[in-house]
Short mmCIF file of C-alpha atoms in Angstrom, two decimals:
data_model
loop_
_atom_site.label_atom_id
_atom_site.label_comp_id
_atom_site.label_asym_id
_atom_site.label_seq_id
_atom_site.Cartn_x
_atom_site.Cartn_y
_atom_site.Cartn_z
CA GLN A 1254 0.00 0.00 0.00
CA GLN A 1255 1.47 3.30 -1.14
CA GLN A 1256 1.81 5.62 1.83
CA VAL A 1257 2.56 8.57 -0.41
CA LYS A 1258 0.24 9.17 -3.35
CA GLN A 1259 1.67 11.06 -6.32
CA SER A 1260 0.00 12.56 -9.38
CA PRO A 1261 0.00 12.86 -12.30
CA GLN A 1262 1.69 9.71 -13.61
CA SER A 1263 3.12 11.70 -16.52
CA LEU A 1264 3.00 15.17 -17.97
CA ILE A 1265 4.17 17.01 -21.04
CA VAL A 1266 5.09 20.68 -20.90
CA GLN A 1267 6.43 23.15 -23.43
CA LYS A 1268 9.85 24.68 -22.94
CA GLY A 1269 9.47 27.66 -20.64
CA GLY A 1270 6.28 26.33 -19.08
CA ILE A 1271 5.50 25.29 -15.52
CA SER A 1272 5.38 21.65 -14.38
CA ILE A 1273 3.39 20.84 -11.24
CA ILE A 1274 3.51 17.50 -9.43
CA ASN A 1275 1.35 16.78 -6.40
CA CYS A 1276 1.75 14.40 -3.49
CA ALA A 1277 -0.40 13.49 -0.49
CA TYR A 1278 0.27 11.44 2.62
CA GLU A 1279 -1.59 10.15 5.66
CA ASN A 1280 1.11 9.17 8.13
CA THR A 1281 1.73 12.07 10.53
CA ALA A 1282 5.00 10.43 11.64
CA PHE A 1283 6.63 11.61 8.40
CA ASP A 1284 9.00 14.45 9.27
CA TYR A 1285 10.97 15.24 6.12
CA PHE A 1286 9.81 15.46 2.52
CA PRO A 1287 12.45 15.18 -0.24
CA TRP A 1288 11.99 15.15 -3.98
CA TYR A 1289 14.21 13.01 -6.14
CA GLN A 1290 15.01 13.32 -9.84
CA GLN A 1291 15.89 10.26 -11.88
CA PHE A 1292 17.27 10.05 -15.41
CA PRO A 1293 17.01 6.83 -17.44
CA GLY A 1294 19.54 4.22 -16.35
CA LYS A 1295 20.59 6.19 -13.26
CA GLY A 1296 19.78 6.13 -9.59
CA PRO A 1297 17.51 8.81 -8.08
CA ALA A 1298 19.25 11.97 -6.89
CA LEU A 1299 18.04 14.51 -4.34
CA LEU A 1300 16.55 17.59 -5.98
CA ILE A 1301 15.08 19.60 -3.11
CA ALA A 1302 13.58 18.85 0.30
CA ILE A 1303 11.42 20.48 2.96
CA ARG A 1304 10.53 20.03 6.61
CA PRO A 1305 6.85 20.26 7.72
CA ASP A 1306 7.38 23.47 9.72
CA VAL A 1307 8.06 25.36 6.46
CA SER A 1308 5.34 26.16 3.92
CA GLU A 1309 7.57 26.81 0.91
CA LYS A 1310 11.13 26.28 -0.21
CA LYS A 1311 12.69 27.52 -3.41
CA GLU A 1312 15.95 26.50 -5.04
CA GLY A 1313 16.51 28.02 -8.44
CA ARG A 1314 13.65 27.03 -10.73
CA PHE A 1315 12.35 24.39 -8.30
CA THR A 1316 9.86 25.16 -5.52
CA ILE A 1317 8.19 22.92 -2.95
CA SER A 1318 4.88 24.03 -1.49
CA PHE A 1319 3.84 22.26 1.71
CA ASN A 1320 0.39 22.22 3.33
CA LYS A 1321 0.68 20.46 6.67
CA SER A 1322 -3.03 20.62 7.58
CA ALA A 1323 -4.04 19.08 4.24
CA LYS A 1324 -1.11 16.62 4.29
CA GLN A 1325 -0.18 17.63 0.77
CA PHE A 1326 2.93 18.92 -0.91
CA SER A 1327 3.84 19.77 -4.45
CA LEU A 1328 6.81 20.44 -6.71
CA HIS A 1329 6.75 23.32 -9.16
CA ILE A 1330 9.31 23.45 -11.96
CA MET A 1331 9.40 26.96 -13.40
CA ASP A 1332 10.70 27.81 -16.86
CA SER A 1333 10.92 24.09 -17.71
CA GLN A 1334 13.89 23.11 -19.88
CA PRO A 1335 14.49 19.99 -22.04
CA GLY A 1336 17.17 18.94 -19.54
CA ASP A 1337 14.45 18.71 -16.88
CA SER A 1338 12.92 15.74 -18.73
CA ALA A 1339 13.16 12.98 -16.13
CA THR A 1340 11.11 11.03 -13.62
CA TYR A 1341 10.39 12.82 -10.35
CA PHE A 1342 9.58 11.09 -7.09
CA CYS A 1343 8.20 12.63 -3.96
CA ALA A 1344 9.11 10.88 -0.73
CA ALA A 1345 8.49 11.06 2.99
CA GLU A 1346 10.99 10.17 5.67
CA TYR A 1347 10.19 8.34 8.88
CA ASN A 1348 12.20 6.71 11.67
CA ASP A 1349 15.78 5.64 10.95
CA TYR A 1350 15.86 7.81 7.81
CA LYS A 1351 13.64 5.38 5.91
CA LEU A 1352 11.84 6.75 2.86
CA SER A 1353 8.37 6.01 1.53
CA PHE A 1354 8.21 6.99 -2.14
CA GLY A 1355 5.40 8.09 -4.43
CA ALA A 1356 4.90 6.17 -7.67
CA GLY A 1357 6.72 8.75 -9.76
CA THR A 1358 5.90 11.30 -12.46
CA THR A 1359 7.56 11.25 -15.86
CA VAL A 1360 8.06 14.80 -17.10
CA THR A 1361 8.68 15.48 -20.77
CA VAL A 1362 9.68 18.99 -21.80
CA ARG A 1363 9.06 19.73 -25.48
CA ALA A 1364 11.46 22.17 -27.12
CA ASP B 280 35.59 9.17 -4.93
CA ALA B 281 33.56 6.20 -6.19
CA GLY B 282 30.72 6.61 -3.65
CA ILE B 283 28.40 3.65 -4.07
CA THR B 284 29.01 0.80 -6.46
CA GLN B 285 26.62 -2.01 -7.25
CA SER B 286 27.42 -5.28 -8.94
CA PRO B 287 26.49 -6.79 -11.21
CA ARG B 288 24.80 -4.00 -13.15
CA TYR B 289 22.76 -6.53 -15.15
CA LYS B 290 21.81 -10.06 -14.25
CA ILE B 291 19.67 -12.73 -15.88
CA THR B 292 18.80 -15.77 -13.82
CA GLU B 293 16.28 -18.55 -13.68
CA THR B 294 13.44 -19.22 -11.29
CA GLY B 295 14.64 -21.02 -8.17
CA ARG B 296 18.26 -19.94 -8.35
CA GLN B 297 20.01 -18.03 -5.59
CA VAL B 298 21.24 -14.58 -6.58
CA THR B 299 23.34 -12.10 -4.60
CA LEU B 300 23.46 -8.42 -5.43
CA MET B 301 26.43 -6.53 -4.06
CA CYS B 302 26.57 -3.00 -2.71
CA HIS B 303 29.77 -1.25 -1.65
CA GLN B 304 30.25 2.28 -0.29
CA THR B 305 33.49 4.21 0.18
CA TRP B 306 32.17 6.73 2.73
CA SER B 307 31.64 4.60 5.88
CA HIS B 308 28.07 5.86 6.27
CA SER B 309 26.21 4.03 9.01
CA TYR B 310 22.83 3.64 7.33
CA MET B 311 22.37 1.59 4.16
CA PHE B 312 19.20 0.63 2.31
CA TRP B 313 17.97 -1.70 -0.42
CA TYR B 314 15.05 -0.67 -2.65
CA ARG B 315 13.36 -2.22 -5.62
CA GLN B 316 11.90 -0.07 -8.38
CA ASP B 317 8.90 -1.23 -10.36
CA LEU B 318 6.72 0.72 -12.76
CA GLY B 319 3.73 2.17 -10.96
CA HIS B 320 5.18 1.56 -7.51
CA GLY B 321 8.09 3.95 -7.28
CA LEU B 322 10.79 2.62 -4.99
CA ARG B 323 9.93 0.25 -2.18
CA LEU B 324 12.19 -0.47 0.77
CA ILE B 325 13.28 -4.10 1.08
CA TYR B 326 15.75 -4.04 3.97
CA TYR B 327 17.88 -1.49 5.74
CA SER B 328 20.83 -1.46 8.11
CA ALA B 329 21.69 1.06 10.82
CA ALA B 330 25.26 -0.24 11.28
CA ALA B 331 27.36 -3.35 10.85
CA ASP B 332 25.49 -6.40 12.17
CA ILE B 333 22.24 -4.43 12.56
CA THR B 334 19.61 -5.03 9.90
CA ASP B 335 15.83 -4.75 9.74
CA LYS B 336 12.95 -5.36 7.37
CA GLY B 337 11.37 -2.73 5.16
CA GLU B 338 8.06 -2.77 3.28
CA VAL B 339 8.68 -5.79 1.01
CA PRO B 340 11.24 -8.16 2.63
CA ASP B 341 9.73 -11.53 1.69
CA GLY B 342 12.09 -13.67 -0.39
CA TYR B 343 15.16 -11.56 0.42
CA VAL B 344 17.99 -11.89 2.91
CA VAL B 345 20.64 -9.33 3.86
CA SER B 346 23.80 -9.27 5.90
CA ARG B 347 26.24 -6.59 6.94
CA SER B 348 29.45 -7.88 8.43
CA LYS B 349 31.40 -4.78 7.36
CA THR B 350 30.23 -1.16 7.32
CA GLU B 351 31.08 -0.71 3.65
CA ASN B 352 29.25 -3.75 2.25
CA PHE B 353 25.55 -4.60 2.24
CA PRO B 354 24.75 -7.61 0.03
CA LEU B 355 21.17 -8.56 -0.87
CA THR B 356 20.41 -12.23 -1.54
CA LEU B 357 17.39 -13.67 -3.30
CA GLU B 358 17.31 -17.15 -1.81
CA SER B 359 15.13 -18.71 -4.52
CA ALA B 360 14.42 -16.22 -7.28
CA THR B 361 10.87 -15.81 -8.60
CA ARG B 362 9.63 -13.98 -11.69
CA SER B 363 7.98 -11.38 -9.46
CA GLN B 364 11.46 -10.38 -8.29
CA THR B 365 12.31 -9.11 -11.76
CA SER B 366 13.05 -5.48 -11.02
CA VAL B 367 15.68 -2.77 -10.76
CA TYR B 368 17.41 -2.85 -7.39
CA PHE B 369 18.98 0.22 -5.81
CA CYS B 370 21.28 0.43 -2.87
CA ALA B 371 21.53 3.69 -0.92
CA THR B 372 23.36 5.21 2.02
CA TYR B 373 22.25 8.04 4.28
CA ARG B 374 24.41 11.14 4.12
CA GLY B 375 23.80 13.21 7.23
CA ARG B 376 25.48 16.36 5.93
CA GLU B 377 22.98 16.69 3.08
CA GLN B 378 20.16 14.97 4.99
CA THR B 379 19.54 12.66 2.09
CA GLN B 380 19.93 9.18 0.79
CA TYR B 381 22.53 8.77 -1.93
CA PHE B 382 21.70 6.05 -4.45
CA GLY B 383 23.90 3.68 -6.37
CA PRO B 384 23.53 3.11 -10.15
CA GLY B 385 21.22 0.12 -9.74
CA THR B 386 21.17 -3.53 -10.77
CA ARG B 387 18.71 -4.70 -13.42
CA LEU B 388 17.59 -8.23 -12.59
CA LEU B 389 15.59 -10.43 -14.93
CA VAL B 390 14.24 -13.71 -13.58
CA LEU B 391 13.16 -16.13 -16.31
#
């Protein structure tokens, strides 16, 4: 049973557009919410992360919005570039640094 | 600085055979993890280890065995491989400085 639900499964965006990926969770024991980016044939790599006491975090073109009361968080990719084409996973951390992952979103940026 | 290496990178085996996937880190991080990645499921935790000789089950441990006699190595064994264990397997360590798990390149396993 997926503890973190992620949507959409895939999305296509034009170069320069905004990509939005949403995640929701139920377990209130989660205390850290990272996003990972994965390119074909590679392992996932940390993109950006947030703690639940913060409502928003921005790093370059990537922003996490976090709504603790709704148990939802989202990733916004601004000014999407072809190099952003990858699979993105939201995750939630619980005891002993374990991660529960969403199912993933494949983002395709059209030039 | 090799980080995490996994071997083999690709493996084809038959149902019922024993298979061991190797994971080696050069950092001496305490925590190590094994995940499997399947389409539609993201990554699911199989086993993890907090230190040498300390291991525990994750979400999907059935059919797998782990050991950790040395901090740097964390092998995953499929005792009797089944077709449902066809997957991509990732090993990871926890890096406290960045507060993140760092993943290896993965092993693609096909069970016929």
